[in-house]
Structure formats: C-alpha cells, structure tokens
Amino acid sequence: MRGFAGRVAAPAAVLALSLLWALSGVRGELLPGPTPLSVAQLERQALPLLLFAAIAALAALLRREQWPRRHQLWNAITLGAGLFLVPAMLIYLSEATVSAYTRTVLLILVPVFAVVVNPHAGSSQAGEVRYGLAASLAAVVGALCVFPVRFPGSFPEIAGFCAVIVAAACIAAANCRANALALPGSASWAATAAVAAATAASGLLAASACLEKTLWRWNLPAGEWLWSVALELPALLLLFWLLRRLPAPRMATRYSFAPLLAVLIGMAALRPALDSIQPRTWLGLILMATAASWLLLAPESEVCSPSSALGL
C-alpha cells in the first residue's frame, strides 16, 4: 500500500476493529436482556469463526490459490490456536478467579509482549517502533488508572492471573508469527486464514461440548446470528486483512484502543456527570490514548534489533 491513502487505511482499520470489539464489550449495556447469555460462551465465540472460515475458504477456492501443506498447514493450525483457541480457553478457565476488569488490564500486556517478541519471531521486513516498549508500558499504567484491578491473594487467583498473562503472551507471539506467514511466496493467505479459523472454531466447539455440556445447533437465537454477522464477522475480516499489513506491535494496539473506546461508549450511553469522574480516570484515558496512538503511528527505528524495542 502506497501513498497517503495507504498510510491512513491500516490505522483506520485498527480503529474500526477496536470499535467493533468495544461494541461487543458493552453489548450487555447496549442490548439489555437475556439474549447475550442465551448461548454458551465458548459456543458463541465459535460462531463468527465458523462463518469467517467458510468465507475465507470460498475466497481461496474462487481464486484457485494454493492451500497450505505440511509445515505451512501446521503453521496455519498453530496460528488459529495461538490467536483464538488457547487464549479463549485460558481466559475461560480464569473467569472464576479473575475479574473482568483485571482481565482487561492484563490483556493490555499484548502490545508489551508483541514489542519484545517481534524482533525474534516476526517479519524482518519492518523496523521496530521507536520507544515502542515505553509506549506499551505507558498504556498499561493508564489502564491501571482507569480499571479497578484486584491482585491475587490465593493460589487459585494466582493461577488465574498467570493464565491471563500467558494468554496475552500467546496472542502476541501468534500475531508476530502471522506477519511471517503472510510474506510473499507463502501459501494463499485466504486458505491459511480459513484453516486457522476452522481450527479455532472446531476446538472451541469441542471445548464447549466438554466443559459447557453443549451440542452445536443451527437454530441459535436470531439476535446471535445478527450480532455475529454485523459485528464479529467484519471484525475478523479486518483482523486478517491487517495481519498482512501491519507489524505485530502496531496490530496489538487494538487491545488498548478497544477498552478505551468501550469506556467512552459507556460514558456516552450512561451520561454520568463529568464532575463525578475522578481525575485519575481522565489521566488514565489520556495516557492510554496517547500511548496507543504513538505505538500505532510512530516512526520506525532505522535499525531493527532486539534493543530497538527499548528505543535505544
């Protein structure tokens, strides 16, 4: 992508993806009622992945592109597991001991891990974001000012806390690996995306059958299908489109922008008195927005090396 439009399209797509995620995060406030809880959690996460896998597979067939084989197939499977399946399972298992706000803050560690891991596991074609590690850590500090975090005080809580951190590291590593898989000369990205999404969807359905005692059914509530098609499916399309166009640290800013936008949407919906919002919250929001914007838009370092993640 070249020119002004090319430079603007990818950051705009990250913001659009973050907005879609933010809307999903405040779904209960936007659409109060039993619908969001009428489907088991893991089953609900599998639905948009199934739809996306079908669309990606159809696109690969129509374009007659090569399907991944051998090690490429294994890479596609691990991509789906790393981006979706393993993090979803770890977060699901931690929900009993880790609050939603704490999980949100811990997932903002994804950009931190992406900055650290990208020089070793990502594509070598892109340089590192200058002061990327400082910016990603600043976003975490800002989140700590906005969201109430409960630090673990027992072994189950420590285990759940660590599980979410591992999930964040897994997402970052998979995102870095996706940049390398999408290089020219690799197998069809549509086919790779189809295999990755199908892997995650099938794993989530199997886990749902074992843990939630559910069996897949096509007669899901109409609202569930509508939500998946209108919001979650476009989010997946944007995600895989961006994986080929942005390095992992910039892509990972979606984990900072999404909760930031969710808070702003919540403020707009609930219309709290501005004087009731603590200065610490405003400071955190500004810090999150500034840090994430820097990580997304800042120039790259001229030399790509592990130390460049520190901006040195």
PDB file of C-alpha atoms in Angstrom, residues 52-298:
ATOM      1  CA  PHE A  52     -15.309 -16.486   8.621  1.00  0.00           C
ATOM      2  CA  ALA A  53     -13.725 -19.864   7.846  1.00  0.00           C
ATOM      3  CA  ALA A  54     -16.455 -20.556   5.275  1.00  0.00           C
ATOM      4  CA  ILE A  55     -15.989 -17.161   3.597  1.00  0.00           C
ATOM      5  CA  ALA A  56     -12.191 -17.453   3.549  1.00  0.00           C
ATOM      6  CA  ALA A  57     -12.358 -20.991   2.134  1.00  0.00           C
ATOM      7  CA  LEU A  58     -14.764 -19.870  -0.597  1.00  0.00           C
ATOM      8  CA  ALA A  59     -12.462 -16.960  -1.487  1.00  0.00           C
ATOM      9  CA  ALA A  60      -9.466 -19.312  -1.724  1.00  0.00           C
ATOM     10  CA  LEU A  61     -11.401 -21.716  -3.967  1.00  0.00           C
ATOM     11  CA  LEU A  62     -12.669 -18.983  -6.282  1.00  0.00           C
ATOM     12  CA  ARG A  63      -9.159 -17.572  -6.689  1.00  0.00           C
ATOM     13  CA  ARG A  64      -7.706 -21.071  -7.140  1.00  0.00           C
ATOM     14  CA  GLU A  65      -4.980 -20.343  -4.676  1.00  0.00           C
ATOM     15  CA  GLN A  66      -2.705 -22.944  -3.167  1.00  0.00           C
ATOM     16  CA  TRP A  67      -3.763 -24.446   0.133  1.00  0.00           C
ATOM     17  CA  PRO A  68      -1.177 -24.790   2.899  1.00  0.00           C
ATOM     18  CA  ARG A  69       0.593 -28.137   3.074  1.00  0.00           C
ATOM     19  CA  ARG A  70       2.896 -29.867   5.531  1.00  0.00           C
ATOM     20  CA  HIS A  71       4.701 -27.246   7.607  1.00  0.00           C
ATOM     21  CA  GLN A  72       2.525 -24.466   6.150  1.00  0.00           C
ATOM     22  CA  LEU A  73      -0.572 -26.361   7.259  1.00  0.00           C
ATOM     23  CA  TRP A  74       0.927 -26.786  10.712  1.00  0.00           C
ATOM     24  CA  ASN A  75       1.703 -23.057  10.820  1.00  0.00           C
ATOM     25  CA  ALA A  76      -1.909 -22.237   9.914  1.00  0.00           C
ATOM     26  CA  ILE A  77      -3.210 -24.565  12.627  1.00  0.00           C
ATOM     27  CA  THR A  78      -0.914 -23.078  15.262  1.00  0.00           C
ATOM     28  CA  LEU A  79      -1.925 -19.592  14.132  1.00  0.00           C
ATOM     29  CA  GLY A  80      -5.582 -20.337  14.821  1.00  0.00           C
ATOM     30  CA  ALA A  81      -4.725 -21.960  18.129  1.00  0.00           C
ATOM     31  CA  GLY A  82      -2.456 -19.109  19.196  1.00  0.00           C
ATOM     32  CA  LEU A  83      -4.711 -16.230  18.182  1.00  0.00           C
ATOM     33  CA  PHE A  84      -8.035 -17.653  19.311  1.00  0.00           C
ATOM     34  CA  LEU A  85      -8.277 -21.137  20.810  1.00  0.00           C
ATOM     35  CA  VAL A  86      -5.597 -21.202  23.520  1.00  0.00           C
ATOM     36  CA  PRO A  87      -6.256 -17.620  24.765  1.00  0.00           C
ATOM     37  CA  ALA A  88     -10.017 -18.258  24.826  1.00  0.00           C
ATOM     38  CA  MET A  89      -9.548 -21.407  26.881  1.00  0.00           C
ATOM     39  CA  LEU A  90      -7.134 -19.765  29.321  1.00  0.00           C
ATOM     40  CA  ILE A  91      -9.436 -16.786  29.813  1.00  0.00           C
ATOM     41  CA  TYR A  92     -12.467 -19.053  30.190  1.00  0.00           C
ATOM     42  CA  LEU A  93     -10.729 -21.087  32.896  1.00  0.00           C
ATOM     43  CA  SER A  94      -9.636 -17.909  34.728  1.00  0.00           C
ATOM     44  CA  GLU A  95     -13.065 -16.257  34.873  1.00  0.00           C
ATOM     45  CA  ALA A  96     -13.931 -17.767  38.250  1.00  0.00           C
ATOM     46  CA  THR A  97     -10.942 -16.151  39.946  1.00  0.00           C
ATOM     47  CA  VAL A  98     -10.051 -13.072  37.839  1.00  0.00           C
ATOM     48  CA  SER A  99     -12.470 -10.171  37.434  1.00  0.00           C
ATOM     49  CA  ALA A 100     -13.401  -8.789  34.022  1.00  0.00           C
ATOM     50  CA  TYR A 101     -11.618  -5.501  34.728  1.00  0.00           C
ATOM     51  CA  THR A 102      -8.460  -7.308  35.772  1.00  0.00           C
ATOM     52  CA  ARG A 103      -8.542  -9.438  32.623  1.00  0.00           C
ATOM     53  CA  THR A 104      -8.913  -6.273  30.545  1.00  0.00           C
ATOM     54  CA  VAL A 105      -5.807  -4.729  32.085  1.00  0.00           C
ATOM     55  CA  LEU A 106      -3.783  -7.928  31.766  1.00  0.00           C
ATOM     56  CA  LEU A 107      -4.689  -8.246  28.072  1.00  0.00           C
ATOM     57  CA  ILE A 108      -3.267  -4.773  27.509  1.00  0.00           C
ATOM     58  CA  LEU A 109       0.055  -6.558  28.049  1.00  0.00           C
ATOM     59  CA  VAL A 110      -0.346  -7.932  24.500  1.00  0.00           C
ATOM     60  CA  PRO A 111       1.409  -4.875  22.970  1.00  0.00           C
ATOM     61  CA  VAL A 112       4.216  -5.222  25.534  1.00  0.00           C
ATOM     62  CA  PHE A 113       4.827  -8.844  24.578  1.00  0.00           C
ATOM     63  CA  ALA A 114       4.485  -8.020  20.871  1.00  0.00           C
ATOM     64  CA  VAL A 115       7.195  -5.357  21.075  1.00  0.00           C
ATOM     65  CA  VAL A 116       9.542  -7.760  22.856  1.00  0.00           C
ATOM     66  CA  VAL A 117       8.838 -10.853  20.744  1.00  0.00           C
ATOM     67  CA  ASN A 118       8.544  -9.263  17.291  1.00  0.00           C
ATOM     68  CA  PRO A 119      12.292  -8.844  16.632  1.00  0.00           C
ATOM     69  CA  HIS A 120      12.738 -12.587  17.153  1.00  0.00           C
ATOM     70  CA  ALA A 121       9.555 -14.143  15.739  1.00  0.00           C
ATOM     71  CA  GLY A 122       8.041 -11.560  13.408  1.00  0.00           C
ATOM     72  CA  SER A 123       8.751 -10.460   9.879  1.00  0.00           C
ATOM     73  CA  SER A 124      12.163  -8.945   9.329  1.00  0.00           C
ATOM     74  CA  GLN A 125      10.837  -6.625   6.625  1.00  0.00           C
ATOM     75  CA  ALA A 126       9.567  -3.996   9.054  1.00  0.00           C
ATOM     76  CA  GLY A 127      11.564  -1.998  11.573  1.00  0.00           C
ATOM     77  CA  GLU A 128      10.688  -1.625  15.228  1.00  0.00           C
ATOM     78  CA  VAL A 129       8.569   1.207  16.574  1.00  0.00           C
ATOM     79  CA  ARG A 130      10.747   3.788  18.265  1.00  0.00           C
ATOM     80  CA  TYR A 131      10.168   3.812  22.036  1.00  0.00           C
ATOM     81  CA  GLY A 132       7.656   1.020  21.461  1.00  0.00           C
ATOM     82  CA  LEU A 133       8.217  -0.706  24.803  1.00  0.00           C
ATOM     83  CA  ALA A 134       7.879   2.551  26.737  1.00  0.00           C
ATOM     84  CA  ALA A 135       4.624   3.356  24.933  1.00  0.00           C
ATOM     85  CA  SER A 136       3.145  -0.107  25.501  1.00  0.00           C
ATOM     86  CA  LEU A 137       4.023   0.023  29.203  1.00  0.00           C
ATOM     87  CA  ALA A 138       2.504   3.502  29.453  1.00  0.00           C
ATOM     88  CA  ALA A 139      -0.772   2.109  28.115  1.00  0.00           C
ATOM     89  CA  VAL A 140      -0.757  -0.489  30.906  1.00  0.00           C
ATOM     90  CA  VAL A 141      -0.155   2.239  33.509  1.00  0.00           C
ATOM     91  CA  GLY A 142      -3.036   4.219  32.041  1.00  0.00           C
ATOM     92  CA  ALA A 143      -5.305   1.169  32.236  1.00  0.00           C
ATOM     93  CA  LEU A 144      -4.400   0.716  35.903  1.00  0.00           C
ATOM     94  CA  CYS A 145      -5.682   4.250  36.486  1.00  0.00           C
ATOM     95  CA  VAL A 146      -8.992   3.513  34.747  1.00  0.00           C
ATOM     96  CA  PHE A 147      -9.915  -0.040  35.707  1.00  0.00           C
ATOM     97  CA  PRO A 148     -10.048  -1.447  39.248  1.00  0.00           C
ATOM     98  CA  VAL A 149      -7.590  -4.325  39.395  1.00  0.00           C
ATOM     99  CA  ARG A 150      -7.758  -6.998  42.056  1.00  0.00           C
ATOM    100  CA  PHE A 151      -4.382  -8.562  42.611  1.00  0.00           C
ATOM    101  CA  PRO A 152      -4.360 -12.266  43.524  1.00  0.00           C
ATOM    102  CA  GLY A 153      -4.392 -13.286  47.152  1.00  0.00           C
ATOM    103  CA  SER A 154      -4.777 -17.049  46.922  1.00  0.00           C
ATOM    104  CA  PHE A 155      -3.361 -19.857  44.840  1.00  0.00           C
ATOM    105  CA  PRO A 156      -6.440 -20.158  42.546  1.00  0.00           C
ATOM    106  CA  GLU A 157      -6.352 -16.411  41.969  1.00  0.00           C
ATOM    107  CA  ILE A 158      -2.627 -16.509  41.222  1.00  0.00           C
ATOM    108  CA  ALA A 159      -3.192 -19.361  38.759  1.00  0.00           C
ATOM    109  CA  GLY A 160      -5.971 -17.446  37.014  1.00  0.00           C
ATOM    110  CA  PHE A 161      -3.860 -14.267  36.969  1.00  0.00           C
ATOM    111  CA  CYS A 162      -0.967 -16.133  35.350  1.00  0.00           C
ATOM    112  CA  ALA A 163      -3.321 -17.831  32.878  1.00  0.00           C
ATOM    113  CA  VAL A 164      -4.464 -14.467  31.505  1.00  0.00           C
ATOM    114  CA  ILE A 165      -0.858 -13.263  31.233  1.00  0.00           C
ATOM    115  CA  VAL A 166       0.031 -16.424  29.317  1.00  0.00           C
ATOM    116  CA  ALA A 167      -2.978 -15.793  27.066  1.00  0.00           C
ATOM    117  CA  ALA A 168      -1.683 -12.285  26.324  1.00  0.00           C
ATOM    118  CA  ALA A 169       1.779 -13.634  25.509  1.00  0.00           C
ATOM    119  CA  CYS A 170       0.256 -16.326  23.294  1.00  0.00           C
ATOM    120  CA  ILE A 171      -1.744 -13.748  21.313  1.00  0.00           C
ATOM    121  CA  ALA A 172       1.315 -11.565  20.841  1.00  0.00           C
ATOM    122  CA  ALA A 173       3.508 -14.456  19.692  1.00  0.00           C
ATOM    123  CA  ALA A 174       0.838 -15.673  17.259  1.00  0.00           C
ATOM    124  CA  ASN A 175       0.424 -12.161  15.890  1.00  0.00           C
ATOM    125  CA  CYS A 176       4.174 -11.906  15.329  1.00  0.00           C
ATOM    126  CA  ARG A 177       4.191 -15.293  13.633  1.00  0.00           C
ATOM    127  CA  ALA A 178       1.287 -14.270  11.400  1.00  0.00           C
ATOM    128  CA  ASN A 179       3.413 -11.457   9.961  1.00  0.00           C
ATOM    129  CA  ALA A 180       5.994 -14.011   8.845  1.00  0.00           C
ATOM    130  CA  LEU A 181       3.361 -16.386   7.420  1.00  0.00           C
ATOM    131  CA  ALA A 182       1.884 -13.613   5.278  1.00  0.00           C
ATOM    132  CA  LEU A 183       5.118 -12.917   3.397  1.00  0.00           C
ATOM    133  CA  PRO A 184       5.104 -13.068  -0.421  1.00  0.00           C
ATOM    134  CA  GLY A 185       5.628 -16.587  -1.730  1.00  0.00           C
ATOM    135  CA  SER A 186       3.732 -18.227   1.096  1.00  0.00           C
ATOM    136  CA  ALA A 187       0.536 -20.189   0.627  1.00  0.00           C
ATOM    137  CA  SER A 188      -2.706 -18.357  -0.018  1.00  0.00           C
ATOM    138  CA  TRP A 189      -3.484 -16.089   2.896  1.00  0.00           C
ATOM    139  CA  ALA A 190      -7.204 -16.764   2.422  1.00  0.00           C
ATOM    140  CA  ALA A 191      -6.604 -20.506   2.700  1.00  0.00           C
ATOM    141  CA  THR A 192      -4.318 -20.004   5.688  1.00  0.00           C
ATOM    142  CA  ALA A 193      -6.952 -17.844   7.347  1.00  0.00           C
ATOM    143  CA  ALA A 194      -9.633 -20.464   6.630  1.00  0.00           C
ATOM    144  CA  VAL A 195      -7.566 -23.223   8.232  1.00  0.00           C
ATOM    145  CA  ALA A 196      -6.717 -21.033  11.230  1.00  0.00           C
ATOM    146  CA  ALA A 197     -10.346 -20.032  11.819  1.00  0.00           C
ATOM    147  CA  ALA A 198     -11.625 -23.576  11.314  1.00  0.00           C
ATOM    148  CA  THR A 199      -9.057 -24.879  13.792  1.00  0.00           C
ATOM    149  CA  ALA A 200     -10.113 -22.364  16.419  1.00  0.00           C
ATOM    150  CA  ALA A 201     -13.836 -22.901  15.810  1.00  0.00           C
ATOM    151  CA  SER A 202     -13.630 -26.694  15.991  1.00  0.00           C
ATOM    152  CA  GLY A 203     -11.518 -26.515  19.140  1.00  0.00           C
ATOM    153  CA  LEU A 204     -13.945 -24.119  20.814  1.00  0.00           C
ATOM    154  CA  LEU A 205     -16.923 -26.301  19.915  1.00  0.00           C
ATOM    155  CA  ALA A 206     -15.172 -29.376  21.295  1.00  0.00           C
ATOM    156  CA  ALA A 207     -14.301 -27.496  24.479  1.00  0.00           C
ATOM    157  CA  SER A 208     -17.879 -26.243  24.758  1.00  0.00           C
ATOM    158  CA  ALA A 209     -19.205 -29.796  24.456  1.00  0.00           C
ATOM    159  CA  CYS A 210     -16.838 -30.971  27.217  1.00  0.00           C
ATOM    160  CA  LEU A 211     -16.936 -28.014  29.615  1.00  0.00           C
ATOM    161  CA  GLU A 212     -20.304 -26.381  28.965  1.00  0.00           C
ATOM    162  CA  LYS A 213     -22.135 -29.616  28.078  1.00  0.00           C
ATOM    163  CA  THR A 214     -23.497 -28.104  24.868  1.00  0.00           C
ATOM    164  CA  LEU A 215     -24.014 -29.540  21.402  1.00  0.00           C
ATOM    165  CA  TRP A 216     -23.837 -27.289  18.360  1.00  0.00           C
ATOM    166  CA  ARG A 217     -27.205 -26.292  16.996  1.00  0.00           C
ATOM    167  CA  TRP A 218     -28.030 -24.176  13.974  1.00  0.00           C
ATOM    168  CA  ASN A 219     -31.279 -22.801  15.417  1.00  0.00           C
ATOM    169  CA  LEU A 220     -29.482 -20.232  17.527  1.00  0.00           C
ATOM    170  CA  PRO A 221     -31.373 -17.070  18.506  1.00  0.00           C
ATOM    171  CA  ALA A 222     -31.751 -14.646  15.593  1.00  0.00           C
ATOM    172  CA  GLY A 223     -30.027 -11.935  17.622  1.00  0.00           C
ATOM    173  CA  GLU A 224     -26.932 -14.121  17.985  1.00  0.00           C
ATOM    174  CA  TRP A 225     -26.673 -14.643  14.221  1.00  0.00           C
ATOM    175  CA  LEU A 226     -27.288 -10.945  13.573  1.00  0.00           C
ATOM    176  CA  TRP A 227     -24.641  -9.863  16.060  1.00  0.00           C
ATOM    177  CA  SER A 228     -22.091 -12.281  14.630  1.00  0.00           C
ATOM    178  CA  VAL A 229     -22.748 -11.243  11.038  1.00  0.00           C
ATOM    179  CA  ALA A 230     -22.981  -7.497  11.692  1.00  0.00           C
ATOM    180  CA  LEU A 231     -20.097  -7.025  14.142  1.00  0.00           C
ATOM    181  CA  GLU A 232     -17.949 -10.061  14.861  1.00  0.00           C
ATOM    182  CA  LEU A 233     -17.549 -11.272  11.280  1.00  0.00           C
ATOM    183  CA  PRO A 234     -16.423  -7.829   9.994  1.00  0.00           C
ATOM    184  CA  ALA A 235     -14.009  -7.691  12.947  1.00  0.00           C
ATOM    185  CA  LEU A 236     -12.416 -10.975  11.855  1.00  0.00           C
ATOM    186  CA  LEU A 237     -12.200  -9.778   8.255  1.00  0.00           C
ATOM    187  CA  LEU A 238     -10.423  -6.625   9.407  1.00  0.00           C
ATOM    188  CA  LEU A 239      -8.153  -8.618  11.708  1.00  0.00           C
ATOM    189  CA  PHE A 240      -6.866 -10.961   8.999  1.00  0.00           C
ATOM    190  CA  TRP A 241      -6.641  -8.105   6.491  1.00  0.00           C
ATOM    191  CA  LEU A 242      -4.445  -6.180   8.922  1.00  0.00           C
ATOM    192  CA  LEU A 243      -2.217  -9.133   9.790  1.00  0.00           C
ATOM    193  CA  ARG A 244      -0.646  -8.803   6.329  1.00  0.00           C
ATOM    194  CA  ARG A 245      -0.198  -5.056   6.508  1.00  0.00           C
ATOM    195  CA  LEU A 246       0.935  -4.063   9.990  1.00  0.00           C
ATOM    196  CA  PRO A 247       3.685  -5.425  12.247  1.00  0.00           C
ATOM    197  CA  ALA A 248       2.534  -7.089  15.433  1.00  0.00           C
ATOM    198  CA  PRO A 249       3.246  -4.175  17.845  1.00  0.00           C
ATOM    199  CA  ARG A 250       1.037  -1.831  15.835  1.00  0.00           C
ATOM    200  CA  MET A 251      -1.637  -4.503  15.419  1.00  0.00           C
ATOM    201  CA  ALA A 252      -1.613  -5.149  19.180  1.00  0.00           C
ATOM    202  CA  THR A 253      -2.797  -1.594  19.887  1.00  0.00           C
ATOM    203  CA  ARG A 254      -6.328  -2.956  19.380  1.00  0.00           C
ATOM    204  CA  TYR A 255      -6.050  -4.296  22.934  1.00  0.00           C
ATOM    205  CA  SER A 256      -5.557  -0.729  24.180  1.00  0.00           C
ATOM    206  CA  PHE A 257      -7.981   1.082  21.886  1.00  0.00           C
ATOM    207  CA  ALA A 258     -10.870  -1.367  22.401  1.00  0.00           C
ATOM    208  CA  PRO A 259     -11.233  -0.918  26.195  1.00  0.00           C
ATOM    209  CA  LEU A 260     -10.610   2.811  25.795  1.00  0.00           C
ATOM    210  CA  LEU A 261     -13.463   3.095  23.288  1.00  0.00           C
ATOM    211  CA  ALA A 262     -15.650   0.839  25.441  1.00  0.00           C
ATOM    212  CA  VAL A 263     -15.255   3.244  28.362  1.00  0.00           C
ATOM    213  CA  LEU A 264     -16.085   6.239  26.153  1.00  0.00           C
ATOM    214  CA  ILE A 265     -19.134   4.462  24.731  1.00  0.00           C
ATOM    215  CA  GLY A 266     -20.239   3.607  28.248  1.00  0.00           C
ATOM    216  CA  MET A 267     -19.861   7.235  29.277  1.00  0.00           C
ATOM    217  CA  ALA A 268     -21.929   8.357  26.303  1.00  0.00           C
ATOM    218  CA  ALA A 269     -24.635   5.773  26.993  1.00  0.00           C
ATOM    219  CA  LEU A 270     -24.904   6.284  30.750  1.00  0.00           C
ATOM    220  CA  ARG A 271     -24.213  10.046  30.605  1.00  0.00           C
ATOM    221  CA  PRO A 272     -22.559  10.375  34.010  1.00  0.00           C
ATOM    222  CA  ALA A 273     -21.898  13.838  35.399  1.00  0.00           C
ATOM    223  CA  LEU A 274     -18.441  14.904  34.293  1.00  0.00           C
ATOM    224  CA  ASP A 275     -17.566  16.108  37.779  1.00  0.00           C
ATOM    225  CA  SER A 276     -18.278  12.605  39.113  1.00  0.00           C
ATOM    226  CA  ILE A 277     -15.447  11.128  37.040  1.00  0.00           C
ATOM    227  CA  GLN A 278     -12.227  11.092  39.002  1.00  0.00           C
ATOM    228  CA  PRO A 279      -9.183  12.955  37.618  1.00  0.00           C
ATOM    229  CA  ARG A 280      -7.284   9.671  37.853  1.00  0.00           C
ATOM    230  CA  THR A 281      -9.694   8.162  35.324  1.00  0.00           C
ATOM    231  CA  TRP A 282      -9.264  11.042  32.892  1.00  0.00           C
ATOM    232  CA  LEU A 283      -5.488  10.822  33.284  1.00  0.00           C
ATOM    233  CA  GLY A 284      -5.593   7.092  32.576  1.00  0.00           C
ATOM    234  CA  LEU A 285      -7.753   7.528  29.486  1.00  0.00           C
ATOM    235  CA  ILE A 286      -5.461  10.229  28.112  1.00  0.00           C
ATOM    236  CA  LEU A 287      -2.395   8.105  28.823  1.00  0.00           C
ATOM    237  CA  MET A 288      -3.934   5.054  27.134  1.00  0.00           C
ATOM    238  CA  ALA A 289      -4.962   7.072  24.073  1.00  0.00           C
ATOM    239  CA  THR A 290      -1.579   8.788  23.765  1.00  0.00           C
ATOM    240  CA  ALA A 291       0.461   5.620  24.258  1.00  0.00           C
ATOM    241  CA  ALA A 292      -1.626   3.513  21.870  1.00  0.00           C
ATOM    242  CA  SER A 293      -1.613   6.274  19.243  1.00  0.00           C
ATOM    243  CA  TRP A 294       2.167   6.541  19.461  1.00  0.00           C
ATOM    244  CA  LEU A 295       2.610   2.793  19.102  1.00  0.00           C
ATOM    245  CA  LEU A 296       0.272   2.764  16.095  1.00  0.00           C
ATOM    246  CA  LEU A 297       1.578   5.841  14.277  1.00  0.00           C
ATOM    247  CA  ALA A 298       5.151   6.480  15.471  1.00  0.00           C
TER     248      ALA A 298
END
